[in-house]
mmCIF file of C-alpha atoms and ligand atoms in Angstrom:
data_model
loop_
_atom_site.group_PDB
_atom_site.id
_atom_site.type_symbol
_atom_site.label_atom_id
_atom_site.label_comp_id
_atom_site.label_asym_id
_atom_site.label_seq_id
_atom_site.Cartn_x
_atom_site.Cartn_y
_atom_site.Cartn_z
ATOM 1 C CA UNK A 290 -11.284 32.834 -3.034
ATOM 2 C CA UNK A 291 -11.608 29.836 -5.287
ATOM 3 C CA UNK A 292 -12.598 26.652 -4.486
ATOM 4 C CA UNK A 293 -11.534 23.778 -6.728
ATOM 5 C CA UNK A 294 -14.857 22.145 -7.880
ATOM 6 C CA UNK A 295 -14.016 18.726 -9.285
ATOM 7 C CA UNK A 296 -13.660 18.240 -13.098
ATOM 8 C CA UNK A 297 -14.970 22.068 -13.358
ATOM 9 C CA UNK A 298 -12.988 25.455 -13.740
ATOM 10 C CA UNK A 299 -12.624 26.831 -10.023
ATOM 11 C CA UNK A 300 -15.854 28.693 -9.094
ATOM 12 C CA UNK A 301 -15.362 32.193 -7.215
ATOM 13 C CA UNK A 302 -17.071 32.469 -4.085
ATOM 14 C CA UNK A 303 -17.591 35.390 -1.724
ATOM 15 C CA UNK A 304 -16.056 35.290 1.842
ATOM 16 C CA UNK A 305 -19.148 36.878 3.452
ATOM 17 C CA UNK A 306 -19.775 35.369 7.144
ATOM 18 C CA UNK A 307 -16.054 33.212 7.157
ATOM 19 C CA UNK A 308 -15.020 35.166 9.722
ATOM 20 C CA UNK A 309 -16.754 32.901 12.048
ATOM 21 C CA UNK A 310 -14.823 30.235 10.832
ATOM 22 C CA UNK A 311 -11.924 28.976 12.924
ATOM 23 C CA UNK A 312 -8.648 30.794 11.675
ATOM 24 C CA UNK A 313 -7.070 27.106 11.459
ATOM 25 C CA UNK A 314 -9.940 26.630 8.544
ATOM 26 C CA UNK A 315 -9.591 29.540 6.723
ATOM 27 C CA UNK A 316 -5.867 29.205 6.355
ATOM 28 C CA UNK A 317 -5.658 25.984 4.815
ATOM 29 C CA UNK A 318 -6.106 24.812 1.249
ATOM 30 C CA UNK A 319 -8.194 21.926 1.638
ATOM 31 C CA UNK A 320 -7.524 18.317 0.570
ATOM 32 C CA UNK A 321 -7.912 17.804 -3.307
ATOM 33 C CA UNK A 322 -8.908 14.536 -4.239
ATOM 34 C CA UNK A 323 -8.572 12.737 -7.276
ATOM 35 C CA UNK A 324 -10.683 13.384 -10.308
ATOM 36 C CA UNK A 325 -13.848 11.433 -10.588
ATOM 37 C CA UNK A 326 -15.448 11.807 -14.017
ATOM 38 C CA UNK A 327 -18.719 10.716 -15.083
ATOM 39 C CA UNK A 328 -17.961 9.315 -18.516
ATOM 40 C CA UNK A 329 -17.404 5.609 -17.687
ATOM 41 C CA UNK A 330 -15.041 5.419 -21.062
ATOM 42 C CA UNK A 331 -12.335 7.270 -19.418
ATOM 43 C CA UNK A 332 -9.252 5.016 -18.505
ATOM 44 C CA UNK A 333 -9.212 5.477 -15.131
ATOM 45 C CA UNK A 334 -5.540 4.784 -13.417
ATOM 46 C CA UNK A 335 -5.690 7.896 -10.860
ATOM 47 C CA UNK A 336 -7.167 6.850 -7.770
ATOM 48 C CA UNK A 337 -5.871 3.363 -6.844
ATOM 49 C CA UNK A 338 -9.381 1.681 -7.218
ATOM 50 C CA UNK A 339 -9.543 -1.615 -8.170
ATOM 51 C CA UNK A 340 -10.110 -2.551 -11.453
ATOM 52 C CA UNK A 341 -12.178 -5.795 -10.646
ATOM 53 C CA UNK A 342 -15.388 -5.795 -9.144
ATOM 54 C CA UNK A 343 -16.058 -6.806 -5.735
ATOM 55 C CA UNK A 344 -17.623 -10.321 -4.754
ATOM 56 C CA UNK A 345 -20.968 -10.957 -5.628
ATOM 57 C CA UNK A 346 -21.968 -11.814 -2.292
ATOM 58 C CA UNK A 347 -21.452 -8.338 -1.461
ATOM 59 C CA UNK A 348 -24.506 -7.130 -3.549
ATOM 60 C CA UNK A 349 -26.623 -9.800 -2.098
ATOM 61 C CA UNK A 350 -25.426 -8.878 1.444
ATOM 62 C CA UNK A 351 -26.537 -5.307 0.474
ATOM 63 C CA UNK A 352 -29.848 -5.796 -1.178
ATOM 64 C CA UNK A 353 -30.992 -8.111 1.793
ATOM 65 C CA UNK A 354 -29.637 -5.274 4.533
ATOM 66 C CA UNK A 355 -31.689 -2.757 2.476
ATOM 67 C CA UNK A 356 -34.951 -4.463 3.526
ATOM 68 C CA UNK A 357 -34.155 -2.810 7.244
ATOM 69 C CA UNK A 358 -33.424 0.546 6.485
ATOM 70 C CA UNK A 359 -35.688 1.952 9.348
ATOM 71 C CA UNK A 360 -33.430 0.559 11.637
ATOM 72 C CA UNK A 361 -30.407 2.129 12.952
ATOM 73 C CA UNK A 362 -27.323 0.314 12.304
ATOM 74 C CA UNK A 363 -25.437 -1.673 14.848
ATOM 75 C CA UNK A 364 -23.596 1.522 16.404
ATOM 76 C CA UNK A 365 -20.276 -0.483 17.129
ATOM 77 C CA UNK A 366 -20.462 -2.922 14.059
ATOM 78 C CA UNK A 367 -19.880 -5.771 16.123
ATOM 79 C CA UNK A 368 -20.126 -8.667 13.450
ATOM 80 C CA UNK A 369 -17.774 -6.631 11.323
ATOM 81 C CA UNK A 370 -15.194 -6.391 14.304
ATOM 82 C CA UNK A 371 -15.874 -10.156 15.265
ATOM 83 C CA UNK A 372 -14.694 -10.933 11.650
ATOM 84 C CA UNK A 373 -11.571 -8.897 11.233
ATOM 85 C CA UNK A 374 -10.551 -10.044 14.852
ATOM 86 C CA UNK A 375 -11.067 -13.724 13.463
ATOM 87 C CA UNK A 376 -9.100 -12.675 9.888
ATOM 88 C CA UNK A 377 -6.098 -10.907 11.594
ATOM 89 C CA UNK A 378 -5.928 -12.960 15.067
ATOM 90 C CA UNK A 379 -6.491 -9.804 17.342
ATOM 91 C CA UNK A 380 -9.396 -8.745 19.869
ATOM 92 C CA UNK A 381 -12.410 -7.394 18.439
ATOM 93 C CA UNK A 382 -12.342 -5.069 21.375
ATOM 94 C CA UNK A 383 -9.664 -3.446 19.710
ATOM 95 C CA UNK A 384 -10.750 -2.827 16.323
ATOM 96 C CA UNK A 385 -12.620 0.357 15.440
ATOM 97 C CA UNK A 386 -15.029 0.391 12.365
ATOM 98 C CA UNK A 387 -14.934 3.609 10.258
ATOM 99 C CA UNK A 388 -16.817 5.487 7.052
ATOM 100 C CA UNK A 389 -13.319 4.624 4.987
ATOM 101 C CA UNK A 390 -10.029 4.511 6.810
ATOM 102 C CA UNK A 391 -10.439 8.255 6.062
ATOM 103 C CA UNK A 392 -12.650 8.500 8.708
ATOM 104 C CA UNK A 393 -10.599 6.600 11.187
ATOM 105 C CA UNK A 394 -7.710 9.141 10.494
ATOM 106 C CA UNK A 395 -10.013 12.032 11.224
ATOM 107 C CA UNK A 396 -10.975 10.018 14.897
ATOM 108 C CA UNK A 397 -7.351 9.608 15.391
ATOM 109 C CA UNK A 398 -6.155 12.706 14.788
ATOM 110 C CA UNK A 399 -9.090 14.335 16.926
ATOM 111 C CA UNK A 400 -8.605 12.221 19.777
ATOM 112 C CA UNK A 401 -4.875 12.333 20.117
ATOM 113 C CA UNK A 402 -3.734 15.926 18.747
ATOM 114 C CA UNK A 403 -4.404 19.241 20.940
ATOM 115 C CA UNK A 404 -3.810 22.630 18.887
ATOM 116 C CA UNK A 405 -0.146 23.115 18.511
ATOM 117 C CA UNK A 406 1.252 19.236 19.058
ATOM 118 C CA UNK A 407 3.074 17.789 16.564
ATOM 119 C CA UNK A 408 2.380 15.217 14.370
ATOM 120 C CA UNK A 409 5.496 13.307 12.295
ATOM 121 C CA UNK A 410 5.662 11.566 9.181
ATOM 122 C CA UNK A 411 7.766 10.595 5.995
ATOM 123 C CA UNK A 412 6.961 12.812 3.015
ATOM 124 C CA UNK A 413 6.063 12.700 0.003
ATOM 125 C CA UNK A 414 2.876 10.870 1.222
ATOM 126 C CA UNK A 415 -0.785 10.556 1.320
ATOM 127 C CA UNK A 416 -1.576 14.254 1.557
ATOM 128 C CA UNK A 417 -4.644 14.141 3.589
ATOM 129 C CA UNK A 418 -2.195 13.768 6.772
ATOM 130 C CA UNK A 419 -1.621 17.460 6.095
ATOM 131 C CA UNK A 420 -5.190 18.671 5.887
ATOM 132 C CA UNK A 421 -6.442 16.613 8.925
ATOM 133 C CA UNK A 422 -3.119 18.225 11.004
ATOM 134 C CA UNK A 423 -4.216 21.562 9.577
ATOM 135 C CA UNK A 424 -8.064 21.052 10.842
ATOM 136 C CA UNK A 425 -6.969 19.914 13.877
ATOM 137 C CA UNK A 426 -4.561 22.853 14.450
ATOM 138 C CA UNK A 427 -1.501 20.435 15.120
ATOM 139 C CA UNK A 428 1.619 21.287 13.612
ATOM 140 C CA UNK A 429 3.175 18.916 10.661
ATOM 141 C CA UNK A 430 6.867 17.861 11.510
ATOM 142 C CA UNK A 431 7.607 16.238 7.599
ATOM 143 C CA UNK A 432 10.481 13.888 7.298
ATOM 144 C CA UNK A 433 11.601 14.026 3.388
ATOM 145 C CA UNK A 434 12.340 10.155 2.400
ATOM 146 C CA UNK A 435 15.871 9.627 1.393
ATOM 147 C CA UNK A 436 16.047 8.567 -2.395
ATOM 148 C CA UNK A 437 15.412 5.056 -1.894
ATOM 149 C CA UNK A 438 12.373 5.694 0.239
ATOM 150 C CA UNK A 439 13.675 3.980 3.214
ATOM 151 C CA UNK A 440 12.485 5.485 6.781
ATOM 152 C CA UNK A 441 14.136 8.830 7.124
ATOM 153 C CA UNK A 442 16.550 8.199 10.196
ATOM 154 C CA UNK A 443 15.164 11.373 11.554
ATOM 155 C CA UNK A 444 11.565 9.682 12.128
ATOM 156 C CA UNK A 445 13.265 7.718 15.093
ATOM 157 C CA UNK A 446 14.522 10.696 16.697
ATOM 158 C CA UNK A 447 10.985 12.308 16.776
ATOM 159 C CA UNK A 448 9.144 13.017 19.711
ATOM 160 C CA UNK A 449 5.902 13.937 17.955
ATOM 161 C CA UNK A 450 2.808 12.788 20.103
ATOM 162 C CA UNK A 451 1.693 10.628 16.794
ATOM 163 C CA UNK A 452 3.580 9.466 13.799
ATOM 164 C CA UNK A 453 2.103 8.091 11.170
ATOM 165 C CA UNK A 454 3.981 5.816 8.190
ATOM 166 C CA UNK A 455 1.817 4.905 5.291
ATOM 167 C CA UNK A 456 3.129 1.360 4.484
ATOM 168 C CA UNK A 457 3.247 0.765 1.367
ATOM 169 C CA UNK A 458 3.682 4.171 1.103
ATOM 170 C CA UNK A 459 1.724 6.367 -1.403
ATOM 171 C CA UNK A 460 2.694 7.840 -3.787
ATOM 172 C CA UNK A 461 6.095 5.535 -3.933
ATOM 173 C CA UNK A 462 4.576 2.129 -3.162
ATOM 174 C CA UNK A 463 7.477 1.207 -1.213
ATOM 175 C CA UNK A 464 7.693 -0.518 2.052
ATOM 176 C CA UNK A 465 10.022 0.108 4.872
ATOM 177 C CA UNK A 466 10.676 -2.903 6.690
ATOM 178 C CA UNK A 467 8.760 -4.109 9.752
ATOM 179 C CA UNK A 468 11.964 -4.318 11.740
ATOM 180 C CA UNK A 469 11.706 -0.486 11.187
ATOM 181 C CA UNK A 470 8.403 -0.107 12.371
ATOM 182 C CA UNK A 471 9.187 -1.944 15.454
ATOM 183 C CA UNK A 472 11.932 -0.126 15.987
ATOM 184 C CA UNK A 473 9.639 3.265 15.934
ATOM 185 C CA UNK A 474 7.206 1.641 18.436
ATOM 186 C CA UNK A 475 9.668 0.539 20.962
ATOM 187 C CA UNK A 476 11.900 3.598 20.854
ATOM 188 C CA UNK A 477 9.174 6.249 21.462
ATOM 189 C CA UNK A 478 6.498 4.574 23.520
ATOM 190 C CA UNK A 479 5.398 7.669 24.631
ATOM 191 C CA UNK A 480 4.012 8.769 21.161
ATOM 192 C CA UNK A 481 1.620 7.048 19.426
ATOM 193 C CA UNK A 482 2.448 5.072 16.168
ATOM 194 C CA UNK A 483 -0.163 5.004 13.391
ATOM 195 C CA UNK A 484 0.829 2.312 10.667
ATOM 196 C CA UNK A 485 -1.492 2.991 7.448
ATOM 197 C CA UNK A 486 -2.050 -0.444 5.604
ATOM 198 C CA UNK A 487 -4.440 0.987 2.647
ATOM 199 C CA UNK A 488 -2.490 -1.216 0.305
ATOM 200 C CA UNK A 489 -0.755 -3.817 2.843
ATOM 201 C CA UNK A 490 -2.838 -6.945 1.023
ATOM 202 C CA UNK A 491 -1.017 -5.899 -2.112
ATOM 203 C CA UNK A 492 2.167 -6.541 -0.163
ATOM 204 C CA UNK A 493 4.030 -9.209 1.440
ATOM 205 C CA UNK A 494 4.304 -8.159 5.327
ATOM 206 C CA UNK A 495 1.594 -6.337 7.936
ATOM 207 C CA UNK A 496 2.203 -4.854 10.871
ATOM 208 C CA UNK A 497 -0.637 -6.126 12.728
ATOM 209 C CA UNK A 498 1.573 -8.381 15.195
ATOM 210 C CA UNK A 499 2.945 -5.055 16.446
ATOM 211 C CA UNK A 500 -0.684 -4.131 17.954
ATOM 212 C CA UNK A 501 -0.090 -6.968 20.591
ATOM 213 C CA UNK A 502 3.446 -6.496 21.422
ATOM 214 C CA UNK A 503 3.342 -2.588 21.838
ATOM 215 C CA UNK A 504 0.549 -0.428 23.731
ATOM 216 C CA UNK A 505 1.291 2.432 21.179
ATOM 217 C CA UNK A 506 0.155 0.987 17.812
ATOM 218 C CA UNK A 507 -2.731 1.752 15.761
ATOM 219 C CA UNK A 508 -2.497 0.076 12.477
ATOM 220 C CA UNK A 509 -5.330 1.190 9.684
ATOM 221 C CA UNK A 510 -6.800 -0.737 7.348
ATOM 222 C CA UNK A 511 -9.498 -0.065 4.236
ATOM 223 C CA UNK A 512 -11.757 -2.100 1.834
ATOM 224 C CA UNK A 513 -11.442 0.363 -0.632
ATOM 225 C CA UNK A 514 -8.716 -0.969 -2.684
ATOM 226 C CA UNK A 515 -8.091 -4.925 -2.202
ATOM 227 C CA UNK A 516 -11.851 -5.541 -1.321
ATOM 228 C CA UNK A 517 -12.946 -3.591 -4.810
ATOM 229 C CA UNK A 518 -15.046 -1.537 -2.306
ATOM 230 C CA UNK A 519 -14.036 2.286 -2.455
ATOM 231 C CA UNK A 520 -18.073 3.672 -2.905
ATOM 232 C CA UNK A 521 -19.123 1.543 0.128
ATOM 233 C CA UNK A 522 -16.711 3.619 2.649
ATOM 234 C CA UNK A 523 -15.705 1.110 4.982
ATOM 235 C CA UNK A 524 -12.155 0.991 6.617
ATOM 236 C CA UNK A 525 -11.101 -0.238 10.368
ATOM 237 C CA UNK A 526 -8.252 0.532 12.665
ATOM 238 C CA UNK A 527 -6.522 -2.232 14.812
ATOM 239 C CA UNK A 528 -5.147 -1.180 17.906
ATOM 240 C CA UNK A 529 -5.357 -1.969 21.826
ATOM 241 C CA UNK A 530 -8.626 -2.306 23.847
ATOM 242 C CA UNK A 531 -7.603 0.685 25.642
ATOM 243 C CA UNK A 532 -7.076 2.886 23.206
ATOM 244 C CA UNK A 533 -10.049 1.431 21.048
ATOM 245 C CA UNK A 534 -12.705 2.231 23.821
ATOM 246 C CA UNK A 535 -11.036 6.241 23.915
ATOM 247 C CA UNK A 536 -11.270 6.484 20.221
ATOM 248 C CA UNK A 537 -14.784 5.371 20.108
ATOM 249 C CA UNK A 538 -15.882 8.292 22.387
ATOM 250 C CA UNK A 539 -14.960 10.193 19.231
ATOM 251 C CA UNK A 540 -16.498 8.482 17.109
ATOM 252 C CA UNK A 541 -20.668 8.717 15.876
ATOM 253 C CA UNK A 542 -22.453 6.223 17.308
ATOM 254 C CA UNK A 543 -23.820 5.509 13.640
ATOM 255 C CA UNK A 544 -20.615 6.094 11.722
ATOM 256 C CA UNK A 545 -20.771 3.127 9.525
ATOM 257 C CA UNK A 546 -24.649 2.658 8.102
ATOM 258 C CA UNK A 547 -26.320 -0.977 7.785
ATOM 259 C CA UNK A 548 -25.485 -1.226 4.286
ATOM 260 C CA UNK A 549 -21.912 -0.748 4.523
ATOM 261 C CA UNK A 550 -21.582 -2.989 7.311
ATOM 262 C CA UNK A 551 -23.419 -5.840 5.583
ATOM 263 C CA UNK A 552 -21.356 -5.393 2.614
ATOM 264 C CA UNK A 553 -18.126 -5.248 4.332
ATOM 265 C CA UNK A 554 -18.759 -8.553 6.150
ATOM 266 C CA UNK A 555 -19.688 -10.151 3.268
ATOM 267 C CA UNK A 556 -16.354 -9.079 1.323
ATOM 268 C CA UNK A 557 -14.610 -10.349 4.386
ATOM 269 C CA UNK A 558 -15.960 -13.508 4.320
ATOM 270 C CA UNK A 559 -14.867 -14.209 0.436
ATOM 271 C CA UNK A 560 -11.235 -14.253 0.733
ATOM 272 C CA UNK A 561 -10.631 -15.992 -2.286
ATOM 273 C CA UNK A 562 -12.389 -13.431 -4.234
ATOM 274 C CA UNK A 563 -10.275 -10.539 -2.848
ATOM 275 C CA UNK A 564 -6.961 -12.643 -3.348
ATOM 276 C CA UNK A 565 -7.821 -13.556 -6.807
ATOM 277 C CA UNK A 566 -8.060 -9.956 -7.614
ATOM 278 C CA UNK A 567 -4.870 -9.162 -5.866
ATOM 279 C CA UNK A 568 -3.010 -12.065 -7.717
ATOM 280 C CA UNK A 569 -4.111 -10.369 -11.166
ATOM 281 C CA UNK A 570 -3.194 -6.989 -9.844
ATOM 282 C CA UNK A 571 0.327 -7.887 -8.691
ATOM 283 C CA UNK A 572 0.758 -9.433 -12.408
ATOM 284 C CA UNK A 573 -0.117 -6.603 -14.305
ATOM 285 C CA UNK A 574 2.091 -4.397 -11.691
ATOM 286 C CA UNK A 575 4.912 -6.582 -12.946
ATOM 287 C CA UNK A 576 4.109 -6.373 -16.540
ATOM 288 C CA UNK A 577 3.561 -2.192 -16.120
ATOM 289 C CA UNK A 578 6.436 -2.255 -14.438
ATOM 290 C CA UNK A 579 8.735 -3.507 -17.315
ATOM 291 C CA UNK A 580 7.212 -1.880 -20.301
ATOM 292 C CA UNK A 581 7.969 1.688 -18.071
ATOM 293 C CA UNK A 582 11.585 0.638 -17.595
ATOM 294 C CA UNK A 583 11.440 -0.803 -21.431
ATOM 295 C CA UNK A 584 10.576 3.201 -22.128
ATOM 296 C CA UNK A 585 13.239 4.607 -19.907
ATOM 297 C CA UNK A 586 11.293 5.218 -16.744
ATOM 298 C CA UNK A 587 12.676 4.546 -13.212
ATOM 299 C CA UNK A 588 9.738 2.435 -10.993
ATOM 300 C CA UNK A 589 10.468 2.189 -7.353
ATOM 301 C CA UNK A 590 9.854 -1.005 -6.364
ATOM 302 C CA UNK A 591 5.820 -1.234 -5.471
ATOM 303 C CA UNK A 592 3.887 -3.450 -3.001
ATOM 304 C CA UNK A 593 1.023 -1.614 -3.672
ATOM 305 C CA UNK A 594 -1.674 -1.523 -6.570
ATOM 306 C CA UNK A 595 0.122 1.467 -8.396
ATOM 307 C CA UNK A 596 3.567 2.266 -9.339
ATOM 308 C CA UNK A 597 5.455 5.849 -9.506
ATOM 309 C CA UNK A 598 7.271 5.980 -12.699
ATOM 310 C CA UNK A 599 10.146 8.754 -12.289
ATOM 311 C CA UNK A 600 11.933 10.644 -15.343
ATOM 312 C CA UNK A 601 14.619 12.386 -13.662
ATOM 313 C CA UNK A 602 14.993 15.908 -14.652
ATOM 314 C CA UNK A 603 11.788 15.902 -16.859
ATOM 315 C CA UNK A 604 8.646 17.211 -15.264
ATOM 316 C CA UNK A 605 5.695 14.403 -15.815
ATOM 317 C CA UNK A 606 2.962 17.531 -15.711
ATOM 318 C CA UNK A 607 2.671 17.807 -19.458
ATOM 319 C CA UNK A 608 2.313 14.400 -19.908
ATOM 320 C CA UNK A 609 -0.262 13.858 -17.354
ATOM 321 C CA UNK A 610 -2.354 16.471 -18.967
ATOM 322 C CA UNK A 611 -1.576 15.177 -22.245
ATOM 323 C CA UNK A 612 -2.799 11.530 -21.081
ATOM 324 C CA UNK A 613 -5.980 13.441 -19.498
ATOM 325 C CA UNK A 614 -6.937 14.573 -23.029
ATOM 326 C CA UNK A 615 -6.930 11.403 -24.542
ATOM 327 C CA UNK A 616 -8.919 10.122 -22.111
ATOM 328 C CA UNK A 617 -6.232 8.325 -19.614
ATOM 329 C CA UNK A 618 -6.187 9.819 -15.833
ATOM 330 C CA UNK A 619 -2.855 9.241 -13.872
ATOM 331 C CA UNK A 620 -1.850 11.191 -11.017
ATOM 332 C CA UNK A 621 0.987 13.989 -11.420
ATOM 333 C CA UNK A 622 1.771 15.391 -7.787
ATOM 334 C CA UNK A 623 3.696 18.913 -7.554
ATOM 335 C CA UNK A 624 5.617 17.279 -4.539
ATOM 336 C CA UNK A 625 7.058 14.506 -7.325
ATOM 337 C CA UNK A 626 7.526 16.673 -10.476
ATOM 338 C CA UNK A 627 9.475 14.150 -12.215
ATOM 339 C CA UNK A 628 6.840 11.156 -11.351
ATOM 340 C CA UNK A 629 3.711 10.128 -12.533
ATOM 341 C CA UNK A 630 1.560 7.645 -10.284
ATOM 342 C CA UNK A 631 -0.282 4.998 -12.328
ATOM 343 C CA UNK A 632 -2.636 2.802 -10.866
ATOM 344 C CA UNK A 633 -2.839 -0.870 -11.797
ATOM 345 C CA UNK A 634 -5.423 -1.275 -14.125
ATOM 346 C CA UNK A 635 -6.800 -4.502 -16.373
ATOM 347 C CA UNK A 636 -4.338 -5.478 -19.098
ATOM 348 C CA UNK A 637 -5.970 -3.937 -21.126
ATOM 349 C CA UNK A 638 -6.146 -0.393 -19.732
ATOM 350 C CA UNK A 639 -2.787 -0.778 -18.847
ATOM 351 C CA UNK A 640 -2.027 -1.677 -22.875
ATOM 352 C CA UNK A 641 -3.784 1.673 -23.516
ATOM 353 C CA UNK A 642 -1.704 3.779 -21.263
ATOM 354 C CA UNK A 643 1.543 2.245 -22.297
ATOM 355 C CA UNK A 644 0.664 3.013 -26.284
ATOM 356 C CA UNK A 645 -0.203 6.282 -25.334
ATOM 357 C CA UNK A 646 2.807 7.392 -23.339
ATOM 358 C CA UNK A 647 4.849 5.668 -26.282
ATOM 359 C CA UNK A 648 3.308 7.880 -28.721
ATOM 360 C CA UNK A 649 3.554 10.804 -26.625
ATOM 361 C CA UNK A 650 7.403 9.904 -26.261
ATOM 362 C CA UNK A 651 7.738 9.556 -30.165
ATOM 363 C CA UNK A 652 5.762 12.740 -30.909
ATOM 364 C CA UNK A 653 8.799 14.369 -28.711
ATOM 365 C CA UNK A 654 6.869 14.421 -25.131
ATOM 366 C CA UNK A 655 5.050 17.341 -24.051
HETATM 367 C C1 PLP B 984 -7.129 5.255 -0.166
HETATM 368 C C2 PLP B 984 -6.007 5.498 1.135
HETATM 369 C C3 PLP B 984 -7.046 5.290 2.248
HETATM 370 C C4 PLP B 984 -8.444 5.790 2.448
HETATM 371 O O1 PLP B 984 -9.095 4.771 2.145
HETATM 372 P P1 PLP B 984 -10.698 4.972 2.578
HETATM 373 O O2 PLP B 984 -11.070 3.649 3.379
HETATM 374 O O3 PLP B 984 -11.515 5.021 1.179
HETATM 375 O O4 PLP B 984 -11.235 6.108 3.025
HETATM 376 C C5 PLP B 984 -6.004 5.613 3.255
HETATM 377 N N1 PLP B 984 -4.651 5.933 3.323
HETATM 378 C C6 PLP B 984 -4.272 5.828 2.207
HETATM 379 C C7 PLP B 984 -2.816 5.956 2.328
HETATM 380 C C8 PLP B 984 -4.912 5.595 1.267
HETATM 381 O O5 PLP B 984 -4.405 5.766 -0.353
#
């Protein structure tokens, strides 16, 4: 058996004692996150982090919070939940804060899905869903997106206990209209609809208003992307107070530390800072899209902080590997062989990527 150790070669490990591990876990592959290199000179366009730092108020708040580390954090992150409620016009009792929205996804799966039960989502999408369904012993019902990445009609007929729509979707960057999400919530009220809005601040519309109108909707948000806080690990769910009360039972009482709670609150209090960075990212997104289209890539309309550049008929695995050799990381997925998912960096980073892509092309592409 071999495990993938990031940035290193596979390391061989034995399987002594693993008979005690649940079958579902032994049989699954495990989620593989994007590479996190230690070399700061690398142009890192592979994991959709924000290229700009968070509000300076975050560091001040974290420093202040670090003066009282002998105390446990607020178990329900009340100040943070009230700030979220205030910003989004929702009930604070329906907000659950997590150690990143990845933890919220874990909480959702473990509170909703019994072994053998079905979870449905369009694909390709965030591959962590596959891993979490496997951990739970659930069954993934994968609905292929049509070529234009509109909502698969088959998802409207799904009777899965939990349906997840990532909107904007990764790795496509595309959105499905709010009216489709509303139809999903309305046409199957006996199933839960989770809408993963990790990238929503880079987009035009949010589904948060569905939470007030339907009793079966959970919206997931994160501070990792738009608020530049991937390293702090804070995300949250917005749902009904009744569902939130159930999810809280599954959550560790102290799942979000004092420092993340304080930093996240400060970030949410500085909306102008986040908005300015989002505007810059959106401008660079338009500029990168033009450059890629000039080079002959098909670029799906993105409302996220990344684009999916497609070259039909040509695997992009070699291009991603060649870029990596030259110190530029982008993401290539086996599920989208002809595509490169490119995070929006600074204008300089994006220019460096485009220059390398052009010279690879001139040399006849790997
Ligand atoms: C980045 C991302 C998340 C997770 O964000 P964290 O809050 O950092 O855990 C969730 N869903 C999608 C689709 C993402 O891209």
